[in-house]
JSON list of C-alpha atoms in Angstrom, two decimals:
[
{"chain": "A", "resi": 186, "resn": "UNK", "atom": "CA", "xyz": [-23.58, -35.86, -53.26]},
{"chain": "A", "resi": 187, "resn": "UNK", "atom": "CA", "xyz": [-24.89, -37.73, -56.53]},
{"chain": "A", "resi": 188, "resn": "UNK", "atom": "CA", "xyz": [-24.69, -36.53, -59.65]},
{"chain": "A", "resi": 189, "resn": "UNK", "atom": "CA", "xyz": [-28.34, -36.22, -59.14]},
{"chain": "A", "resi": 190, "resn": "UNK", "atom": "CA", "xyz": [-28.49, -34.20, -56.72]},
{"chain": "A", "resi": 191, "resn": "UNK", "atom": "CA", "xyz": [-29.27, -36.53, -53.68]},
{"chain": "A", "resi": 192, "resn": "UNK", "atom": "CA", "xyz": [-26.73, -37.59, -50.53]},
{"chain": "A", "resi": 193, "resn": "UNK", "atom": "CA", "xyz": [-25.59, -40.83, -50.23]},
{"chain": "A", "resi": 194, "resn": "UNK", "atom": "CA", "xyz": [-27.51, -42.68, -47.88]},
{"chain": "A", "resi": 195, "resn": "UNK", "atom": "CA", "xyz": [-24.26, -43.67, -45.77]},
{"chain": "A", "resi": 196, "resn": "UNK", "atom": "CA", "xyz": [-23.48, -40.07, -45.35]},
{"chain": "A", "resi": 197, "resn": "UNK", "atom": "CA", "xyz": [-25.97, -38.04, -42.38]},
{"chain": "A", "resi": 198, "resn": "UNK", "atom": "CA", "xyz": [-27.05, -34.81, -43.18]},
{"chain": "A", "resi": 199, "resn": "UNK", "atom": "CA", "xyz": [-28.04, -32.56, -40.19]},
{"chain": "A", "resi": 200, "resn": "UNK", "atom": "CA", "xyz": [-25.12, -34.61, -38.02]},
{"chain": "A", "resi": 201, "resn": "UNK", "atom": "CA", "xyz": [-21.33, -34.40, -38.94]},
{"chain": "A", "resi": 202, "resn": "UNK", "atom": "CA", "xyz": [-20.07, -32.61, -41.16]},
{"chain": "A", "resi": 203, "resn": "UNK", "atom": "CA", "xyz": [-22.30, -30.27, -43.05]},
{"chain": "A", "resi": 204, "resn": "UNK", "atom": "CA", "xyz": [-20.18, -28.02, -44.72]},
{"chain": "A", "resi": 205, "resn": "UNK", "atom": "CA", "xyz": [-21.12, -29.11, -47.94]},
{"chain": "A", "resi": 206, "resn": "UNK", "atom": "CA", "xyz": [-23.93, -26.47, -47.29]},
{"chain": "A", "resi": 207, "resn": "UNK", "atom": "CA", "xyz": [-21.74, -23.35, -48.13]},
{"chain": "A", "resi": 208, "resn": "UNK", "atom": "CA", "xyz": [-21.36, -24.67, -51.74]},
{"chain": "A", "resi": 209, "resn": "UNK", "atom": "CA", "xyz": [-25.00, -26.94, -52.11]},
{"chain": "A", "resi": 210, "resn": "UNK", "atom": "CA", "xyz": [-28.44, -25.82, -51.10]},
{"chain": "A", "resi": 211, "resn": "UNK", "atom": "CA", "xyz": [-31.04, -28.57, -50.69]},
{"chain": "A", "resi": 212, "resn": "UNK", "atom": "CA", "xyz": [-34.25, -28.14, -52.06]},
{"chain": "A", "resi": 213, "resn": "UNK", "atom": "CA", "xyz": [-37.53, -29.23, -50.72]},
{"chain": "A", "resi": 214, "resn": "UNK", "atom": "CA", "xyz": [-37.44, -32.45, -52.52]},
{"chain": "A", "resi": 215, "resn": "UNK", "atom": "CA", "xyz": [-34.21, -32.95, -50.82]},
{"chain": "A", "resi": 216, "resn": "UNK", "atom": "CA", "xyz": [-32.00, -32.48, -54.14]},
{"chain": "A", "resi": 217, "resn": "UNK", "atom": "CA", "xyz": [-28.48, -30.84, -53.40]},
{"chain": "A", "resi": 218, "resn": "UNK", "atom": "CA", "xyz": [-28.15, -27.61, -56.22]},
{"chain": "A", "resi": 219, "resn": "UNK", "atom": "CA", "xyz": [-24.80, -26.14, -56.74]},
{"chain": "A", "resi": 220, "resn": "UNK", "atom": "CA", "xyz": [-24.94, -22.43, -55.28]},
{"chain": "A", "resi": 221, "resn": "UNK", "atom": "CA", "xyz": [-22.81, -21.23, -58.65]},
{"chain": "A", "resi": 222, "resn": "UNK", "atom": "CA", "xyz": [-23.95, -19.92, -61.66]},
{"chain": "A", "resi": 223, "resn": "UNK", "atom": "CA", "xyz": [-22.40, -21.30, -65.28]},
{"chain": "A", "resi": 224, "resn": "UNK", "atom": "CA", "xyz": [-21.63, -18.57, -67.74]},
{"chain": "A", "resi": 225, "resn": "UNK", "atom": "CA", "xyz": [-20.14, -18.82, -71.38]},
{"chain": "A", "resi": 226, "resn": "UNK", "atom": "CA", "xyz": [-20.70, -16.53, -74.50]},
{"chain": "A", "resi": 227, "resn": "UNK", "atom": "CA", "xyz": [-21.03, -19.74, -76.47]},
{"chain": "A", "resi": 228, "resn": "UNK", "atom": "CA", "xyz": [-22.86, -22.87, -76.16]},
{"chain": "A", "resi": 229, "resn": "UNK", "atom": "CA", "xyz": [-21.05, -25.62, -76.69]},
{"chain": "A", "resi": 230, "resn": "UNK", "atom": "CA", "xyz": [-19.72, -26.44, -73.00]},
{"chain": "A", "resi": 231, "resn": "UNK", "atom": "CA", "xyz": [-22.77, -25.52, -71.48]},
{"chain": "A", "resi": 232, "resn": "UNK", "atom": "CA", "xyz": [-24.66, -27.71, -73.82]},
{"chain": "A", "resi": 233, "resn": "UNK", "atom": "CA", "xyz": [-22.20, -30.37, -72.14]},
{"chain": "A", "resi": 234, "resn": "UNK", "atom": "CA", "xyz": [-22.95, -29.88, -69.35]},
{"chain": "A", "resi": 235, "resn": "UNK", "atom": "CA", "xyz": [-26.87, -29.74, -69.86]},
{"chain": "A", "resi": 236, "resn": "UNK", "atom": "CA", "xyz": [-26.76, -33.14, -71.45]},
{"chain": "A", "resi": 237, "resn": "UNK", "atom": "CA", "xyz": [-23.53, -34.82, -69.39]},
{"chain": "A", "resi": 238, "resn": "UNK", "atom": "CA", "xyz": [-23.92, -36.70, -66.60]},
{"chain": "A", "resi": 239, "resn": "UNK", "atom": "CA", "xyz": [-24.14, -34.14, -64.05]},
{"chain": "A", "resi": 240, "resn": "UNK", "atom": "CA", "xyz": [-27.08, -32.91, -65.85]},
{"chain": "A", "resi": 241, "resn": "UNK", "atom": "CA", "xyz": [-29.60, -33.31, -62.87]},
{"chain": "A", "resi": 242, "resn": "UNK", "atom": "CA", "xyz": [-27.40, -32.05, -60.28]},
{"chain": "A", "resi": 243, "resn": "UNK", "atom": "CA", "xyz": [-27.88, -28.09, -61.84]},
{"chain": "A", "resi": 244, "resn": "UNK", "atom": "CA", "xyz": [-30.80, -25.81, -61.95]},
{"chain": "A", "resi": 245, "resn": "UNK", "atom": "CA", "xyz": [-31.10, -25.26, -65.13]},
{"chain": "A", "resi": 246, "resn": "UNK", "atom": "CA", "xyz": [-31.62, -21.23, -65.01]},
{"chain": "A", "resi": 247, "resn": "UNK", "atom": "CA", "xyz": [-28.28, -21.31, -63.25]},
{"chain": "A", "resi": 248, "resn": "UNK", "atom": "CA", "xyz": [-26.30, -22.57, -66.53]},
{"chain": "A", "resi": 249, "resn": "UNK", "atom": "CA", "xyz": [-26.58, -19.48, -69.00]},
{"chain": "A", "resi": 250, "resn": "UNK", "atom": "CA", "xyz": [-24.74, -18.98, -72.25]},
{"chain": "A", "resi": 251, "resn": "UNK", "atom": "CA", "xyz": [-24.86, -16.99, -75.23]},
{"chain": "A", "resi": 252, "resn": "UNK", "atom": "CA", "xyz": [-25.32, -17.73, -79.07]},
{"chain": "A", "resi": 253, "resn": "UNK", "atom": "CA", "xyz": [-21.47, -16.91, -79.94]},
{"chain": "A", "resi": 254, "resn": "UNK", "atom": "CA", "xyz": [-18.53, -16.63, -78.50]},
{"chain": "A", "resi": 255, "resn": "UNK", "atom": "CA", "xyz": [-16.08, -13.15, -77.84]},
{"chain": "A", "resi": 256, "resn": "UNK", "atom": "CA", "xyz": [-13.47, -14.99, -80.96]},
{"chain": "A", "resi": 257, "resn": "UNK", "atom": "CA", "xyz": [-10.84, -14.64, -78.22]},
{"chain": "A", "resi": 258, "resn": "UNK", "atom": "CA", "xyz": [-11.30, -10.45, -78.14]},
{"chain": "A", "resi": 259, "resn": "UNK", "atom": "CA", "xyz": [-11.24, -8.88, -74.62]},
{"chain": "A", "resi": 260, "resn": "UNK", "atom": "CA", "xyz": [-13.51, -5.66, -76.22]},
{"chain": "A", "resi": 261, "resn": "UNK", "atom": "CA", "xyz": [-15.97, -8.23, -77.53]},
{"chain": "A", "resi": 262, "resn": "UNK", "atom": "CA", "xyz": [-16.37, -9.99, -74.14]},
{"chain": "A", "resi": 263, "resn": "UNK", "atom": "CA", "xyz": [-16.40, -6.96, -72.05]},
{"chain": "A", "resi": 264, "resn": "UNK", "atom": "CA", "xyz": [-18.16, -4.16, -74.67]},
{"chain": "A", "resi": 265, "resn": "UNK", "atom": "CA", "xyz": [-20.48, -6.02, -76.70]},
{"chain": "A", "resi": 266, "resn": "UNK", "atom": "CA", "xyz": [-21.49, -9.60, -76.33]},
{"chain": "A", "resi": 267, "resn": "UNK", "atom": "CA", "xyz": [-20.78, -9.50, -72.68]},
{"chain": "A", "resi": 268, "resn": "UNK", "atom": "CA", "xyz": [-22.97, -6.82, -72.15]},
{"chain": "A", "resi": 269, "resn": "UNK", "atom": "CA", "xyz": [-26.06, -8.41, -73.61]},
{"chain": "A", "resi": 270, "resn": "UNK", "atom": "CA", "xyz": [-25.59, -10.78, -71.27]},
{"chain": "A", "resi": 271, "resn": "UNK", "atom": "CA", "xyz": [-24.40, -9.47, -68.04]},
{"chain": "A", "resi": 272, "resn": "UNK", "atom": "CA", "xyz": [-27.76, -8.31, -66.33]},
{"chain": "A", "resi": 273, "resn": "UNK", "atom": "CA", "xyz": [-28.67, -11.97, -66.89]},
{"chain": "A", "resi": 274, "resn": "UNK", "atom": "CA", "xyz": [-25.96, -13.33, -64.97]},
{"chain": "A", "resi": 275, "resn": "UNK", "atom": "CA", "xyz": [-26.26, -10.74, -62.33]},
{"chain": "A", "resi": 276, "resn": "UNK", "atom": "CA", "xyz": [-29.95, -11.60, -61.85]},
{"chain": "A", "resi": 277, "resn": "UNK", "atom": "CA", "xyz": [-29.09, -15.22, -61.44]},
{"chain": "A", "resi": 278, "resn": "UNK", "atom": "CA", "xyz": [-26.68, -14.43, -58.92]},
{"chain": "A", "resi": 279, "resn": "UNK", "atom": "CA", "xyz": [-29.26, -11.87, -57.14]},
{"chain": "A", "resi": 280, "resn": "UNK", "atom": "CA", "xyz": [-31.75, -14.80, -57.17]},
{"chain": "A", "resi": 281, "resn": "UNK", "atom": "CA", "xyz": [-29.12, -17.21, -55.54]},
{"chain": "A", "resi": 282, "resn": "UNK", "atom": "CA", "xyz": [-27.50, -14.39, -52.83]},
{"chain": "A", "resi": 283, "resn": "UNK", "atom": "CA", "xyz": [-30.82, -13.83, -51.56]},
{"chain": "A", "resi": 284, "resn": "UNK", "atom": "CA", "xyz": [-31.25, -17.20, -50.66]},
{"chain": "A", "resi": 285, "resn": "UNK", "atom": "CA", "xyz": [-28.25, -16.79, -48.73]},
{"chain": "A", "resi": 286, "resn": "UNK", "atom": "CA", "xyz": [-28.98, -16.86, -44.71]},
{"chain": "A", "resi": 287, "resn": "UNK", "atom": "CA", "xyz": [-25.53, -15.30, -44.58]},
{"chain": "A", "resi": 288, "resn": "UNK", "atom": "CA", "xyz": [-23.63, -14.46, -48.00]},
{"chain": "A", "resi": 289, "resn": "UNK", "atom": "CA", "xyz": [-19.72, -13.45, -47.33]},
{"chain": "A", "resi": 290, "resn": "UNK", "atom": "CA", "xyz": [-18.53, -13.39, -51.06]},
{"chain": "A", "resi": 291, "resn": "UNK", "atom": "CA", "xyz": [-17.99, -14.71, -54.27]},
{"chain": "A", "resi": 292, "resn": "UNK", "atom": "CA", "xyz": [-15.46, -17.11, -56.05]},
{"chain": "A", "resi": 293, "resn": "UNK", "atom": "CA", "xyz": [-15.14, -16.51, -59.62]},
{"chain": "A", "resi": 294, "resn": "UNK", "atom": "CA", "xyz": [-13.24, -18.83, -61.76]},
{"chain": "A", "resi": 295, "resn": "UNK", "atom": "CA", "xyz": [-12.20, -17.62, -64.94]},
{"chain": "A", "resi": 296, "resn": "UNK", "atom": "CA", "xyz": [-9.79, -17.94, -67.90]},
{"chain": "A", "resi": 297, "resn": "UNK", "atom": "CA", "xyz": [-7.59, -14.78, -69.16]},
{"chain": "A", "resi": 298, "resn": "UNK", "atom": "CA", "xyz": [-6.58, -15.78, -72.31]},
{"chain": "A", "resi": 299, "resn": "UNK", "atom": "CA", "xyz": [-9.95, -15.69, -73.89]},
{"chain": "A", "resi": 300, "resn": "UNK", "atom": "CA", "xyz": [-12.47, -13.03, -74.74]},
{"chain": "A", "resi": 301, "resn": "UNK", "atom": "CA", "xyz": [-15.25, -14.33, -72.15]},
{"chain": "A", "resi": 302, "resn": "UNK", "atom": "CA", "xyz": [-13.17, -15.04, -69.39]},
{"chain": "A", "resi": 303, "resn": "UNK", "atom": "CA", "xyz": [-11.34, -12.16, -69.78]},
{"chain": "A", "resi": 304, "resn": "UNK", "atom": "CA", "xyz": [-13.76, -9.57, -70.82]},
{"chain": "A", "resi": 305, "resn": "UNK", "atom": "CA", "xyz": [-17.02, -10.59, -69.63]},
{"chain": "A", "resi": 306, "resn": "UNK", "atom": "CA", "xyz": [-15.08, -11.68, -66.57]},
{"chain": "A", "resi": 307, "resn": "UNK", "atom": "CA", "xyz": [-13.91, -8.03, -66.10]},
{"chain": "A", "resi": 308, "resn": "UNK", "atom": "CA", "xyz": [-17.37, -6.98, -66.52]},
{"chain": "A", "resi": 309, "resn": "UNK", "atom": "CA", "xyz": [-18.61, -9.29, -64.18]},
{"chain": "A", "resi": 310, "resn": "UNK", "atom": "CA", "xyz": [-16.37, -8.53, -61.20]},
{"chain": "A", "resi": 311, "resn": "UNK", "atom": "CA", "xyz": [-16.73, -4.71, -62.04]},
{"chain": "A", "resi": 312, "resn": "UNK", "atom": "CA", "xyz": [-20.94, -4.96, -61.55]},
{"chain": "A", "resi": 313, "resn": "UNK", "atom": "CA", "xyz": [-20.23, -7.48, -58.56]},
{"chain": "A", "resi": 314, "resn": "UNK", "atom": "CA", "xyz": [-18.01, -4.71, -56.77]},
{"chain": "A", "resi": 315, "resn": "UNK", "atom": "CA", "xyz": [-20.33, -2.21, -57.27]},
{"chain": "A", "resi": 316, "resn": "UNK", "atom": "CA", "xyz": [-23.92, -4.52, -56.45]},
{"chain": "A", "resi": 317, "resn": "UNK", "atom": "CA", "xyz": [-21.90, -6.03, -53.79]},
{"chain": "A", "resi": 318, "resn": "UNK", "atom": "CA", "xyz": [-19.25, -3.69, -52.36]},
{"chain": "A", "resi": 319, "resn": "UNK", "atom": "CA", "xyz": [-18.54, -5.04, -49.10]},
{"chain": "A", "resi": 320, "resn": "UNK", "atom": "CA", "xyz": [-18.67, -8.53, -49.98]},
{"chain": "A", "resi": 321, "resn": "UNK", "atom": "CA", "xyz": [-15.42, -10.77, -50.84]},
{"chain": "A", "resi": 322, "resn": "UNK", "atom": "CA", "xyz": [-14.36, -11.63, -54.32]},
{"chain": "A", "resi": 323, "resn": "UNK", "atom": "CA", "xyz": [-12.31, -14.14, -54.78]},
{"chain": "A", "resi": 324, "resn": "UNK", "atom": "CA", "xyz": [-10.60, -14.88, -58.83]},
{"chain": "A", "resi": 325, "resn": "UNK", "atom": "CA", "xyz": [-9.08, -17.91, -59.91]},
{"chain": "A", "resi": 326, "resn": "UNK", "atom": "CA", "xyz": [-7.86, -17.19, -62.88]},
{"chain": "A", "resi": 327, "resn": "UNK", "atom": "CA", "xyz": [-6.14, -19.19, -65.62]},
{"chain": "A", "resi": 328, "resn": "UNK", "atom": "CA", "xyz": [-3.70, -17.36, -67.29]},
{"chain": "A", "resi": 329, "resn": "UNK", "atom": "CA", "xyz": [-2.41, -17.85, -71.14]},
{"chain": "A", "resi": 330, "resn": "UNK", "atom": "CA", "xyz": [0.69, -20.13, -71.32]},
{"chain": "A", "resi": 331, "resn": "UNK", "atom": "CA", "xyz": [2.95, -20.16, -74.82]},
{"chain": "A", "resi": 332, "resn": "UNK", "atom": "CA", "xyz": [2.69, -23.97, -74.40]},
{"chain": "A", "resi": 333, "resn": "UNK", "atom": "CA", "xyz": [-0.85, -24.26, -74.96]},
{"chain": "A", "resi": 334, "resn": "UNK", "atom": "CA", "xyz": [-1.90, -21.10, -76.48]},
{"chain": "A", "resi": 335, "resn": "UNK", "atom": "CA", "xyz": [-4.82, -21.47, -78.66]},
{"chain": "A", "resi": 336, "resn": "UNK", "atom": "CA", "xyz": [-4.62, -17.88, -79.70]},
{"chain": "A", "resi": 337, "resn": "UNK", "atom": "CA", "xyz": [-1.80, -15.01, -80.62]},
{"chain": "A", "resi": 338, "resn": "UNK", "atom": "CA", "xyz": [-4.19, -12.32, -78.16]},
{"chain": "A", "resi": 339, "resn": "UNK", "atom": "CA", "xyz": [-3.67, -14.69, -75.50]},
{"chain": "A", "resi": 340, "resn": "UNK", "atom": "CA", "xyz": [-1.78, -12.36, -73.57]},
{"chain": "A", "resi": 341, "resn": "UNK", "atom": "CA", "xyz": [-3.13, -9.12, -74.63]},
{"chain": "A", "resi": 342, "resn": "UNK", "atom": "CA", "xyz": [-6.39, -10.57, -73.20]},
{"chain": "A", "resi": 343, "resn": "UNK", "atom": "CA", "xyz": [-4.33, -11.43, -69.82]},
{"chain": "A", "resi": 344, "resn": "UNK", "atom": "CA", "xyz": [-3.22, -7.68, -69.50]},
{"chain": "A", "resi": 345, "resn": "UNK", "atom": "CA", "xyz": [-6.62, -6.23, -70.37]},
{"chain": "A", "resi": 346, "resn": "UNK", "atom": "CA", "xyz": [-8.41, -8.18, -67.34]},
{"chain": "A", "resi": 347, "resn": "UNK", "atom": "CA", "xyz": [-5.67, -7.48, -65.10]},
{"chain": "A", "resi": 348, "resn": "UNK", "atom": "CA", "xyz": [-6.80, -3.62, -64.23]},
{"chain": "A", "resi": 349, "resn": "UNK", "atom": "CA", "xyz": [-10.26, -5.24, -63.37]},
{"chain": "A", "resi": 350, "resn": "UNK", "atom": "CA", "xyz": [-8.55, -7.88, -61.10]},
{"chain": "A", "resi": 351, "resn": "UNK", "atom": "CA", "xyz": [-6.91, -5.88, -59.39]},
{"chain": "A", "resi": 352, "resn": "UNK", "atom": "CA", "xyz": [-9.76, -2.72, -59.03]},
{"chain": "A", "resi": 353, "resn": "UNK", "atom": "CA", "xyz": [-12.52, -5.33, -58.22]},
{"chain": "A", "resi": 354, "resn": "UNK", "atom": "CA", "xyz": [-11.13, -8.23, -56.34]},
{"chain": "A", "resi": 355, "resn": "UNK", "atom": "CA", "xyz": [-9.74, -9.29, -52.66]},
{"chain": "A", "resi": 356, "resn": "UNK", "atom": "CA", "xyz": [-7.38, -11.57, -54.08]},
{"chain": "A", "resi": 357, "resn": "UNK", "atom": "CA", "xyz": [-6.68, -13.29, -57.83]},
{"chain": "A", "resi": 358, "resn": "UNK", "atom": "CA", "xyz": [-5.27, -16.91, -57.66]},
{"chain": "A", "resi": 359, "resn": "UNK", "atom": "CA", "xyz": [-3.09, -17.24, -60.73]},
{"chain": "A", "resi": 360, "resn": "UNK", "atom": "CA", "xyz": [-3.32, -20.61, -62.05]}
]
């Protein structure tokens, strides 16, 4: 797939291997979209990603952020901020489930360390588990490291997420 969205024309879609599908719908114009859903409490790396060079490959109601960021605070990410923006997200996600022929789950990748991967994250998979109890969540999730800690709450953050991960997920990779 492109980074415009269209299959190379050496690769046969229908015949082969299709399982690109799980991870890509194709839309009538026969575009590839992403079946994921961008989230950050501040703008900057989604505006990167609106103007970068994989800028036609994603929908653009499917790359959502906020006007600032949780400052690295769990309670800001999870209570506050993240709340504004959570029914949002979930209604993005609604929109893209029920285009599902067959939805098993969800993959949610996610930093600790911070306040939105952390606290919104929390929030996130707690809302998931209860709109979608039966379904499988999967969490990759970066945790803080003293070698490249940006932040002193780094691992306060990490602890506070971890009641969430383990309440509201299948299984957490630890990256």
């Amino acid at each position: 797939i492109q980074p415009d969205g269209q299959m190379r024309s050496d690769k046969t879609v229908g015949g082969g291997d299709d399982s690109f599908n799980t991870f890509f719908s194709e839309t009538g114009a026969g575009k590839h979209v992403p079946r994921a859903v961008y989230v950050d409490l501040e703008p900057t790396v989604c505006d990167e990603v609106r103007s970068g060079t994989y800028r036609q490959l994603y929908h653009p109601e499917q790359i959502i952020s906020g006007k600032e960021d949780a400052a690295n605070n769990y309670a800001r990410g999870h209570y506050t901020i993240g709340k504004e923006i959570v029914d949002l997200v979930l209604d993005r996600i609604r929109k893209l489930a029920d285009n599902c022929t067959g939805l098993q789950g969800f993959l949610v990748f996610h930093a600790t360390g911070g306040g939105t991967g952390s606290g919104l994250g929390s929030l996130l998979l707690e809302r998931l588990s209860v709109d979608y109890g039966r379904k499988s969540k999967l969490s990759f999730a970066v945790s803080p490291s003293p070698q490249v800690s940006t932040a002193v709450v780094e691992p306060y953050n990490s602890v506070l997420s971890t009641h969430a991960l383990l309440e509201h997920t299948d299984c957490t990779f630890c990256l």
